[in-house]
PDB file of C-alpha atoms and ligand atoms in Angstrom:
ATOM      1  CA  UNK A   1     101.557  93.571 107.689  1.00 70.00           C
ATOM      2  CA  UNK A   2     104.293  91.256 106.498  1.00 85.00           C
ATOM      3  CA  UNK A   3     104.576  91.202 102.416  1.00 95.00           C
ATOM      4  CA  UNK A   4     105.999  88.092 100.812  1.00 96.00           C
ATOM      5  CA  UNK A   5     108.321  89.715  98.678  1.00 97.00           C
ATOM      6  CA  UNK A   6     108.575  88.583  94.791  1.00 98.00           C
ATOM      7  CA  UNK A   7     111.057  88.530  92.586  1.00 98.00           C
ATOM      8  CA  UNK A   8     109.916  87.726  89.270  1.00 98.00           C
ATOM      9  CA  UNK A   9     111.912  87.490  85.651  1.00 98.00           C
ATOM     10  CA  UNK A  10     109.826  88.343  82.457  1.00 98.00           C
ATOM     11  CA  UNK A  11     111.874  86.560  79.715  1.00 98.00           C
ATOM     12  CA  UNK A  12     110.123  88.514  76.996  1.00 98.00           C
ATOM     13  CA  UNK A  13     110.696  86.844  73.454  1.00 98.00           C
ATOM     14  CA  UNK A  14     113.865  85.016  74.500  1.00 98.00           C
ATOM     15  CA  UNK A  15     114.407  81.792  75.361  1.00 98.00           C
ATOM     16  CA  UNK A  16     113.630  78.320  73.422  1.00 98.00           C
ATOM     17  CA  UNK A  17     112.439  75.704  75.622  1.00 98.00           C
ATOM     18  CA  UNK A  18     115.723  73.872  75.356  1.00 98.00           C
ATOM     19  CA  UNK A  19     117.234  77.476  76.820  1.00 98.00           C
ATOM     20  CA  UNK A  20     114.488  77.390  79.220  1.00 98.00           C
ATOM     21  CA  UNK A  21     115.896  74.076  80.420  1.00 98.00           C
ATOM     22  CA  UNK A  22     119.443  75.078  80.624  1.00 98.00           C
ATOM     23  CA  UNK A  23     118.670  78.280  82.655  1.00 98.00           C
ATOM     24  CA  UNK A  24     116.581  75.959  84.838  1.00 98.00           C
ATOM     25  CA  UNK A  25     119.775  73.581  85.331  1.00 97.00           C
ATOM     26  CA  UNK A  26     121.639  76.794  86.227  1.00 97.00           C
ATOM     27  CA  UNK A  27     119.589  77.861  88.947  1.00 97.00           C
ATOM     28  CA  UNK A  28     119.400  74.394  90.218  1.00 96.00           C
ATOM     29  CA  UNK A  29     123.346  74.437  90.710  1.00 96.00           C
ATOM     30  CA  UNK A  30     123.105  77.730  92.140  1.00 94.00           C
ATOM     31  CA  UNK A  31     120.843  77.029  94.107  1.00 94.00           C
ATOM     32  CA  UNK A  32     122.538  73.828  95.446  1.00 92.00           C
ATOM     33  CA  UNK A  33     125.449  75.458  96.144  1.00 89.00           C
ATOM     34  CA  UNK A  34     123.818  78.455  98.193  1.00 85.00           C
ATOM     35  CA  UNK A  35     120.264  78.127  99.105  1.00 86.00           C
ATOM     36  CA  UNK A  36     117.778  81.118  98.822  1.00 85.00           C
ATOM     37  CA  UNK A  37     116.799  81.982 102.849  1.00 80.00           C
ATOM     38  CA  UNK A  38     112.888  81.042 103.272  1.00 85.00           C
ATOM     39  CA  UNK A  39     110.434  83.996 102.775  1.00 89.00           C
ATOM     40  CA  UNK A  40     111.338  85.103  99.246  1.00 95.00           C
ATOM     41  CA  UNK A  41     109.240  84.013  96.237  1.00 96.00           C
ATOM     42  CA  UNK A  42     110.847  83.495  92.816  1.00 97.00           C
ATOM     43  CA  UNK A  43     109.240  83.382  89.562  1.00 98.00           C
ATOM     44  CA  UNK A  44     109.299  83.615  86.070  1.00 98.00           C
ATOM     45  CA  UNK A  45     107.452  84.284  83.492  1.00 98.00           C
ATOM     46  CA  UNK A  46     108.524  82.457  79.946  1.00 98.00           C
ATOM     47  CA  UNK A  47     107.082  82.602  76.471  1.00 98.00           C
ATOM     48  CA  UNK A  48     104.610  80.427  75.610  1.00 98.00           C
ATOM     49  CA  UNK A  49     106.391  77.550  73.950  1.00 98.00           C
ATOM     50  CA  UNK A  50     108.948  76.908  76.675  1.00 98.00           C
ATOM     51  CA  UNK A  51     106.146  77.157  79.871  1.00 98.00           C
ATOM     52  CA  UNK A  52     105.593  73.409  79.637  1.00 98.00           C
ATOM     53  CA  UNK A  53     109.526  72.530  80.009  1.00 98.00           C
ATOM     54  CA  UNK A  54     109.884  75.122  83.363  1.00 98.00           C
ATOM     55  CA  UNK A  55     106.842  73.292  84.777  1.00 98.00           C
ATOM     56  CA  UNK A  56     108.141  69.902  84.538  1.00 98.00           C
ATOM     57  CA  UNK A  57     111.266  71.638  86.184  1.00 97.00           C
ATOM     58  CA  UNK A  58     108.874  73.180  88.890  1.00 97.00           C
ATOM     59  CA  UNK A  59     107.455  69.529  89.467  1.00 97.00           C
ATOM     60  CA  UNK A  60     110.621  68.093  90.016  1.00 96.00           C
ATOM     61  CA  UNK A  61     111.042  70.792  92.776  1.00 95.00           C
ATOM     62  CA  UNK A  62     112.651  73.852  91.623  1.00 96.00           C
ATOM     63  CA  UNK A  63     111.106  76.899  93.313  1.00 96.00           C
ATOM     64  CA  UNK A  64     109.674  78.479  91.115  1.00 97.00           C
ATOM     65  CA  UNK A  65     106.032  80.134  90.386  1.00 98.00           C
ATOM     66  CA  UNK A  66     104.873  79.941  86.691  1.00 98.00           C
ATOM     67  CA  UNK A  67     103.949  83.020  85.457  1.00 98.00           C
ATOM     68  CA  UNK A  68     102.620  83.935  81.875  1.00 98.00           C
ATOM     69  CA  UNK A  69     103.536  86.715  80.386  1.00 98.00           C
ATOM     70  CA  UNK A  70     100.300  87.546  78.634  1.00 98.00           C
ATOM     71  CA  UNK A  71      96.555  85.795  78.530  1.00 98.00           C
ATOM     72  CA  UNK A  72      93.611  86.668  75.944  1.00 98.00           C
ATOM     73  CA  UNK A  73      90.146  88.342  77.575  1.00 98.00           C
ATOM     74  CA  UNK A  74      88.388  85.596  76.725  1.00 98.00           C
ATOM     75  CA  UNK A  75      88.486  81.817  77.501  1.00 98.00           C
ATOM     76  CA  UNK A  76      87.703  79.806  73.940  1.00 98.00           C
ATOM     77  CA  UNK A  77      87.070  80.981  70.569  1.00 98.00           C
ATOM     78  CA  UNK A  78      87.968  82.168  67.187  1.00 98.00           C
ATOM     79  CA  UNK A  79      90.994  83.794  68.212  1.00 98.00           C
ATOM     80  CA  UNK A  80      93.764  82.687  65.744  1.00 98.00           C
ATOM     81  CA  UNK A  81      97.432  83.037  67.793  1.00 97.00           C
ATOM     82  CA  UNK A  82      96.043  83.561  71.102  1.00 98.00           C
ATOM     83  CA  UNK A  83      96.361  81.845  74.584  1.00 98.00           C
ATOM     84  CA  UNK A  84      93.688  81.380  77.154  1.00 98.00           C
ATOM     85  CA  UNK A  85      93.462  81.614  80.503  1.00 98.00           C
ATOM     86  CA  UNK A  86      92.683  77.998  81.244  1.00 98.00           C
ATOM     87  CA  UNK A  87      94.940  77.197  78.685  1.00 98.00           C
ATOM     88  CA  UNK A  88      97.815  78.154  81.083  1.00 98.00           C
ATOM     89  CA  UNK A  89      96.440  77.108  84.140  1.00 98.00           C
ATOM     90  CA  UNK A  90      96.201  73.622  82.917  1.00 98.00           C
ATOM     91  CA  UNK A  91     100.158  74.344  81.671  1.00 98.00           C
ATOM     92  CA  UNK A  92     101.155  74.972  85.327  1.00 98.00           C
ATOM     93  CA  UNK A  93     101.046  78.844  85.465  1.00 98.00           C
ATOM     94  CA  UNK A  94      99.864  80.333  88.898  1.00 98.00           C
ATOM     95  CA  UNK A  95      99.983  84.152  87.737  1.00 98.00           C
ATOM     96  CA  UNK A  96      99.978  86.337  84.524  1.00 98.00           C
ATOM     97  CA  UNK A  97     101.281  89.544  83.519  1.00 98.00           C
ATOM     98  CA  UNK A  98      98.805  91.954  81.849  1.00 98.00           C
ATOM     99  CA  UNK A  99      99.443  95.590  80.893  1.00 98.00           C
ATOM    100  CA  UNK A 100     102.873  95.496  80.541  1.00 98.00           C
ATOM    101  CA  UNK A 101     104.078  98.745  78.458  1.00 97.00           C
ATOM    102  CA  UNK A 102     105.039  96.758  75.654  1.00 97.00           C
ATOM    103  CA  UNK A 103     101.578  95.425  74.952  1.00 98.00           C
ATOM    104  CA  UNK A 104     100.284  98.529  75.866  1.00 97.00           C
ATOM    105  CA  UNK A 105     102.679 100.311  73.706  1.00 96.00           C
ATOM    106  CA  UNK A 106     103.410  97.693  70.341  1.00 97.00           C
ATOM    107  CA  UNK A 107     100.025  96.001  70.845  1.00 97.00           C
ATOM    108  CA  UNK A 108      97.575  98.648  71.084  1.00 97.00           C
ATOM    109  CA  UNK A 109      96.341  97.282  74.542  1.00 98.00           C
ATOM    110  CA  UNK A 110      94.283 100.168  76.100  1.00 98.00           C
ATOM    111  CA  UNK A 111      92.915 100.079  79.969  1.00 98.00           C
ATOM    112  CA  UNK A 112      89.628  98.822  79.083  1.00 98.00           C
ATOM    113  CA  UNK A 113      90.932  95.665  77.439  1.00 98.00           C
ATOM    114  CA  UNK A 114      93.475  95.179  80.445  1.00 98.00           C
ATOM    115  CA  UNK A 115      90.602  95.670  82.644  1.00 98.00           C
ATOM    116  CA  UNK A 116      88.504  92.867  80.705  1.00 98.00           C
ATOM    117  CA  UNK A 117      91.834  90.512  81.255  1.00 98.00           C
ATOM    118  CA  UNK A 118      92.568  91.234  84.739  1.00 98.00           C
ATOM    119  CA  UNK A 119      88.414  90.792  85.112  1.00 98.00           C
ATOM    120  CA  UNK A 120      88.977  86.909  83.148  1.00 98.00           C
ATOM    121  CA  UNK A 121      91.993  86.098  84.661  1.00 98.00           C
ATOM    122  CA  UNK A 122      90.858  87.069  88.480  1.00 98.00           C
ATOM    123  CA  UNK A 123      87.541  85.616  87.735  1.00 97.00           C
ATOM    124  CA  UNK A 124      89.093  81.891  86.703  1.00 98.00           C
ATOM    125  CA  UNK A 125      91.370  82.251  89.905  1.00 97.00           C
ATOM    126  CA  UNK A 126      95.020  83.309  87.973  1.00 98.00           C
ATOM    127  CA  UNK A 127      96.187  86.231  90.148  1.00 98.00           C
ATOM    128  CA  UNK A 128      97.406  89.080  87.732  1.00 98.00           C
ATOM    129  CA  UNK A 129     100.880  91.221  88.039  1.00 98.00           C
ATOM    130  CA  UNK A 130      99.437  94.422  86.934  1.00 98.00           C
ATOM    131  CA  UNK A 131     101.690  96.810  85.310  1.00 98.00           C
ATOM    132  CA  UNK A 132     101.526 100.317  84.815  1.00 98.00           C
ATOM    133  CA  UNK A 133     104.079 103.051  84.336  1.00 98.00           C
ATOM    134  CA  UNK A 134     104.442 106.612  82.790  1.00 98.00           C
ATOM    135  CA  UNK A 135     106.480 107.555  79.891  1.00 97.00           C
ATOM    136  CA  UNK A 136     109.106 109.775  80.189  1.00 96.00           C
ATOM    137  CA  UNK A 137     107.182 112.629  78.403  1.00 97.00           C
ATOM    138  CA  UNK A 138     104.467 112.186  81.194  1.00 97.00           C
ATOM    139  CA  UNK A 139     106.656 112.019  84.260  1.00 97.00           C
ATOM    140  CA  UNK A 140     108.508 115.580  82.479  1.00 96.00           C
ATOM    141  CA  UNK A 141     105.317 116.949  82.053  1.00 98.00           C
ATOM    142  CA  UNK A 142     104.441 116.305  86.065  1.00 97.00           C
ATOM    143  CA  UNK A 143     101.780 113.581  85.207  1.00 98.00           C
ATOM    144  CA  UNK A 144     103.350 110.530  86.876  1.00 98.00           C
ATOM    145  CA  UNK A 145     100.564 110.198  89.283  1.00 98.00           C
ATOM    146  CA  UNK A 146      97.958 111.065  87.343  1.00 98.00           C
ATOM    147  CA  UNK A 147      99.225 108.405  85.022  1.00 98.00           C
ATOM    148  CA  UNK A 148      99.344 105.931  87.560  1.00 98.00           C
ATOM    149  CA  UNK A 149      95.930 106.117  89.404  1.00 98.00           C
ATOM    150  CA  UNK A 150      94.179 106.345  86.063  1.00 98.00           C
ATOM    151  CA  UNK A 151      96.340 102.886  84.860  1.00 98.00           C
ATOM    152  CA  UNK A 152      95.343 101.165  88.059  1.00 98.00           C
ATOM    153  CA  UNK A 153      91.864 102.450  88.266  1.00 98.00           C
ATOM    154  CA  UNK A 154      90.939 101.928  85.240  1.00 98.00           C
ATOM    155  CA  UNK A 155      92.699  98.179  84.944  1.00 98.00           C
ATOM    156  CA  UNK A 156      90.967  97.084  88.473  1.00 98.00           C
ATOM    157  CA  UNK A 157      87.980  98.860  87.144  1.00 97.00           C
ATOM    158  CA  UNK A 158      85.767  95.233  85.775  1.00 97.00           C
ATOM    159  CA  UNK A 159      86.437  93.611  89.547  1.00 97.00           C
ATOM    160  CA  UNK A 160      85.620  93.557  93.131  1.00 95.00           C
ATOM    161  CA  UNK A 161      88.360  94.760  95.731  1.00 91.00           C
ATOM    162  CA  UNK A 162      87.158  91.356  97.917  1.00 92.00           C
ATOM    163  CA  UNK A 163      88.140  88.828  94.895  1.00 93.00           C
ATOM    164  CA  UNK A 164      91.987  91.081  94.453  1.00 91.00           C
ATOM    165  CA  UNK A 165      93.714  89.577  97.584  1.00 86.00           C
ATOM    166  CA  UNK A 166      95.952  88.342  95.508  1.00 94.00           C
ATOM    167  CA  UNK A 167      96.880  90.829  93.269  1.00 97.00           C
ATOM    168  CA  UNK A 168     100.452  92.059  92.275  1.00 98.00           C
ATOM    169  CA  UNK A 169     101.283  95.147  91.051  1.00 98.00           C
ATOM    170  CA  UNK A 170     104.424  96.538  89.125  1.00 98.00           C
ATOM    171  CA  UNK A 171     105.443 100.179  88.885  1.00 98.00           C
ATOM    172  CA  UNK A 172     107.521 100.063  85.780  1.00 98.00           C
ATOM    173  CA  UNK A 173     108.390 103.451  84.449  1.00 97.00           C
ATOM    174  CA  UNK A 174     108.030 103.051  80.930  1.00 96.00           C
ATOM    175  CA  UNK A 175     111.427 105.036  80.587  1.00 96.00           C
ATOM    176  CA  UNK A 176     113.492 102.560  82.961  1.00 95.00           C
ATOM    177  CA  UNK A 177     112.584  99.623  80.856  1.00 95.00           C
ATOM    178  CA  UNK A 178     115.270  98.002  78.772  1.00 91.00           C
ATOM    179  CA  UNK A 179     117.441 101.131  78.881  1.00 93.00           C
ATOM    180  CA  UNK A 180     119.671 100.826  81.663  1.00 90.00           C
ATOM    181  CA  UNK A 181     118.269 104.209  83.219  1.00 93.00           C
ATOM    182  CA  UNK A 182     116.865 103.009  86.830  1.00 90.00           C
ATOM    183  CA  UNK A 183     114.822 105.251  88.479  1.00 92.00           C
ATOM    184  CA  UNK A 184     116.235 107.158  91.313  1.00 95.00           C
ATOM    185  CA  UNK A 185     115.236 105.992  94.835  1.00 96.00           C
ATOM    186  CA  UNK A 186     113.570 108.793  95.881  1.00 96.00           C
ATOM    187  CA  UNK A 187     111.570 108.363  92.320  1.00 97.00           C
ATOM    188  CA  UNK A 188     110.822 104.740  93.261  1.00 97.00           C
ATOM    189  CA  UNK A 189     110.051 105.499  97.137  1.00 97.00           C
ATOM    190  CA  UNK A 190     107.511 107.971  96.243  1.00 97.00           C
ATOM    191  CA  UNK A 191     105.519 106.386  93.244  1.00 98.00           C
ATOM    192  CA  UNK A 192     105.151 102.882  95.391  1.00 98.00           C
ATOM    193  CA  UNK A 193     103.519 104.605  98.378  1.00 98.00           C
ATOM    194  CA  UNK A 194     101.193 106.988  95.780  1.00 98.00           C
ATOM    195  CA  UNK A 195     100.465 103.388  94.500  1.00 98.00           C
ATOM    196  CA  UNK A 196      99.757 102.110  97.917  1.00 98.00           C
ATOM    197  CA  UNK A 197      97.949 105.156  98.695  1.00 98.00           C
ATOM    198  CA  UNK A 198      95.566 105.008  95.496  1.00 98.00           C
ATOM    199  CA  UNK A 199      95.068 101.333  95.755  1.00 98.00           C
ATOM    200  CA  UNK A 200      93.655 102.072  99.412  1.00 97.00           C
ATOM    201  CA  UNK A 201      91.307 104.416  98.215  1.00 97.00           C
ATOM    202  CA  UNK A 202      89.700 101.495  95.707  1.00 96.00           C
ATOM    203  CA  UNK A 203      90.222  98.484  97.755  1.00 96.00           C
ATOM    204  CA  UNK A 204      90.421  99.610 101.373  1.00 95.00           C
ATOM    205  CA  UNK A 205      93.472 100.409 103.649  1.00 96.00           C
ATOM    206  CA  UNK A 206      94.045  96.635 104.695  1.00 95.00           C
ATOM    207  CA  UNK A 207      94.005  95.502 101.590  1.00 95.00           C
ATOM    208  CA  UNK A 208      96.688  97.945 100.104  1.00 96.00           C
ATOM    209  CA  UNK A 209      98.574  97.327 103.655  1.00 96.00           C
ATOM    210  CA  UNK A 210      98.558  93.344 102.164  1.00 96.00           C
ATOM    211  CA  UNK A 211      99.110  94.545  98.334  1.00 97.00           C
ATOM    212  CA  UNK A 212     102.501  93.767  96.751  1.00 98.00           C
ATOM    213  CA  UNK A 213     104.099  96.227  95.032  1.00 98.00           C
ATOM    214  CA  UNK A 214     106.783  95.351  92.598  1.00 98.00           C
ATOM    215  CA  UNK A 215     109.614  97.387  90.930  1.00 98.00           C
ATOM    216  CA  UNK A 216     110.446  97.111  87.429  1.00 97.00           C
ATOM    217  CA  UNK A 217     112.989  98.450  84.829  1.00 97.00           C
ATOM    218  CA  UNK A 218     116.441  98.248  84.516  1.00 95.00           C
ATOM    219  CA  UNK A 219     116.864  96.023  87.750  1.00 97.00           C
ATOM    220  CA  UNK A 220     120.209  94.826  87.800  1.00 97.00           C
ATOM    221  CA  UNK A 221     122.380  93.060  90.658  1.00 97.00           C
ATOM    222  CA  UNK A 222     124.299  96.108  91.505  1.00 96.00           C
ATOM    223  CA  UNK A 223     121.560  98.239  92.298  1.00 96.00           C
ATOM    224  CA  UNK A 224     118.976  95.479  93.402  1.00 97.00           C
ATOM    225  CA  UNK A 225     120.465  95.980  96.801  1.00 96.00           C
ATOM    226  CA  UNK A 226     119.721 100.074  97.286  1.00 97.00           C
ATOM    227  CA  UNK A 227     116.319  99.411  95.431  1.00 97.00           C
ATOM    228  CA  UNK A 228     114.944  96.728  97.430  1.00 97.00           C
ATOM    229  CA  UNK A 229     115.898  98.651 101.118  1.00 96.00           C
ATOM    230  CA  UNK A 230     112.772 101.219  99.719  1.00 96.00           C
ATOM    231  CA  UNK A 231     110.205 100.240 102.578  1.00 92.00           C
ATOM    232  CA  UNK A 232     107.176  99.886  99.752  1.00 96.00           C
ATOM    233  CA  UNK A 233     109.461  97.844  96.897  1.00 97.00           C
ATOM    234  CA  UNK A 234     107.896  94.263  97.667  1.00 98.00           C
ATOM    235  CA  UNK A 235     110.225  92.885  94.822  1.00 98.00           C
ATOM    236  CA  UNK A 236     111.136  93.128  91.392  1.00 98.00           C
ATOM    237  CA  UNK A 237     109.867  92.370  87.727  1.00 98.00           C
ATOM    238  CA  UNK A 238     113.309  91.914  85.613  1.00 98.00           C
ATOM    239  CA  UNK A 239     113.783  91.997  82.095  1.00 98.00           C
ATOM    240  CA  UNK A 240     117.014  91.415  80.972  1.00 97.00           C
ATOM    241  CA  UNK A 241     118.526  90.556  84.153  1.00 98.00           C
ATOM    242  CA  UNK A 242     116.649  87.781  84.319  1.00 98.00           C
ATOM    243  CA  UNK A 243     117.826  85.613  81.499  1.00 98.00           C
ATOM    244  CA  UNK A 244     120.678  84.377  83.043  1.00 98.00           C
ATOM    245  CA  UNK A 245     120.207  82.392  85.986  1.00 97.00           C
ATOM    246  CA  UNK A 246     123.135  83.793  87.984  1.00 96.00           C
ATOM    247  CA  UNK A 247     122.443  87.532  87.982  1.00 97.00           C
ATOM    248  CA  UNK A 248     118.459  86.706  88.241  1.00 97.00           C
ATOM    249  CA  UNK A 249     119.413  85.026  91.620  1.00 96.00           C
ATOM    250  CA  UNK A 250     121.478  87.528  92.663  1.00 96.00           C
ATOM    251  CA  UNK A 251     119.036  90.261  92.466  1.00 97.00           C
ATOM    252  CA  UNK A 252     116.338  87.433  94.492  1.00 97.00           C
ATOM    253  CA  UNK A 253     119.350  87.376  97.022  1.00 96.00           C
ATOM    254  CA  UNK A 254     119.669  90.780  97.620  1.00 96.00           C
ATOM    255  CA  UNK A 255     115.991  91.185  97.930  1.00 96.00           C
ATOM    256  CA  UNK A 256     115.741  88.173  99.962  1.00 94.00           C
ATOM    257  CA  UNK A 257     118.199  90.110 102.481  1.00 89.00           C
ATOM    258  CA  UNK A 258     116.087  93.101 102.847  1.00 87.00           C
ATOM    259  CA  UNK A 259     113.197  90.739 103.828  1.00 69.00           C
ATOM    260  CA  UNK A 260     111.564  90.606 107.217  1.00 60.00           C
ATOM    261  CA  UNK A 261     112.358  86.992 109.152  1.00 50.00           C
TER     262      UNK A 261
HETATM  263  C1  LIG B 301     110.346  94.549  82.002  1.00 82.44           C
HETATM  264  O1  LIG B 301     110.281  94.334  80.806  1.00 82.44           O
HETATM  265  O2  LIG B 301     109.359  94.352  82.714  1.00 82.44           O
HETATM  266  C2  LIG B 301     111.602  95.051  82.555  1.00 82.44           C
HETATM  267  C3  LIG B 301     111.575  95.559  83.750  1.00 82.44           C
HETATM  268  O3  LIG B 301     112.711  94.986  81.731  1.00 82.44           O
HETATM  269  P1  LIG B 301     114.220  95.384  82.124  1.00 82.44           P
HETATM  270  O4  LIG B 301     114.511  94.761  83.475  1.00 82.44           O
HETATM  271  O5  LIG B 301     115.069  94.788  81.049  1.00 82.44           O
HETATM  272  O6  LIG B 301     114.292  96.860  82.182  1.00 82.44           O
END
């Protein structure tokens, strides 16, 4: 089955909207000047404020899909700071980003309430990017895969494998992110099929055959290339890498190369 692969930026905290603009100009040129082949989907995932500005750029035709990088579990209320998910569907954002280790590891998010968000946002038709990861305690102590089926059982556990089809998911190892330590190939290789695998026992085999699996941490344009020839990496969620338009598009070109025509 042929995956569409992703490459996705998470700009984290960073960015104002006039940034946001500027790194939106910069792709343009790039763009211009070297167009992405077809069969590669870009997007990025800005902080709240600056989500309007990218979607007037995406209107005015820069490829891009809007992705949030966070979404409360439910969709009105008393919930002082918080963003819903109609809120950023009506902004222009066509996926979120739930469970990412930072929220799960500054924010206190546990599986159940990533479950209940991945249940709200699936349910009100904004596909998720599902992350889950082990620490580097866990992989030493030879729970990687434990860690892993339990994350992505437990955060699919509130839906129905028929209303997932288009679910994302992103292995980030929680020790790869931000630090410049990438995981090794063979690392990467065998965590995204055990992903593949477990997903096929919860959703069925042509499902996980269809399910795109996403690499994250330390993703960077000279190892992008090595990273993305691992048959089961279906793309890449990039931090840092991603907040300059240049080295964000390189690492979409050299995942765009690996793609199938
Ligand atoms: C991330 O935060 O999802 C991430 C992968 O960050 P970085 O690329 O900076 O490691």
């Amino acid at each position: 089955m042929t995956r569409t692969p992703l490459v996705a930026g998470n700009w984290k905290m960073n960015h104002t909207p006039t940034q946001a603009a500027a790194w939106c100009d910069a792709l343009r040129a790039e763009l211009a000047a070297d167009e992405l082949p077809e069969g590669i989907e870009l997007g990025v995932a800005p902080a709240f404020p600056a989500l309007p500005r990218v979607a007037a750029e995406i209107e005015r035709g820069l490829p891009l899909t809007l992705i949030a990088q966070n979404a409360h579990r439910e969709l009105s209320g008393a919930f002082t700071g918080e963003v819903s998910v109609p809120m950023l569907l009506d902004v222009g954002c066509r996926r979120v980003i739930l469970g990412h280790s930072e929220r799960r590891q500054l924010f206190g998010e546990t599986d159940a309430l990533i479950a209940r968000k991945v249940r709200t946002a699936v349910d009100n038709h904004l596909p998720p990017i599902l992350c889950i990861g082990e620490t580097e305690q866990e992989r030493e102590a030879g729970r990687t895969e434990v860690v892993l089926e339990q994350q992505l059982q437990r955060g699919l556990a509130e839906v129905a494998p028929e209303a997932l089809d288009d679910l994302v998911v992103a292995y980030e190892p929680v020790w790869a992110i931000g630090t410049g330590r990438v995981a090794t190939s063979d690392q990467v290789a065998a965590a995204h099929a055990f992903v593949r695998a477990t997903y096929a026992a919860i959703a069925g085999a042509d499902r996980a055959a269809g399910l795109r699996i996403l690499y994250g941490g330390s993703v960077k344009p000279g190892n992008a290339a090595e990273l993305a020839a691992i048959g089961d990496v279906d793309g890449f969620l990039v931090g840092g890498a991603s907040l300059e338009a240049e080295s964000f598009l390189a690492i979409a070109r050299a995942m765009a190369r690996t793609a199938p025509s």
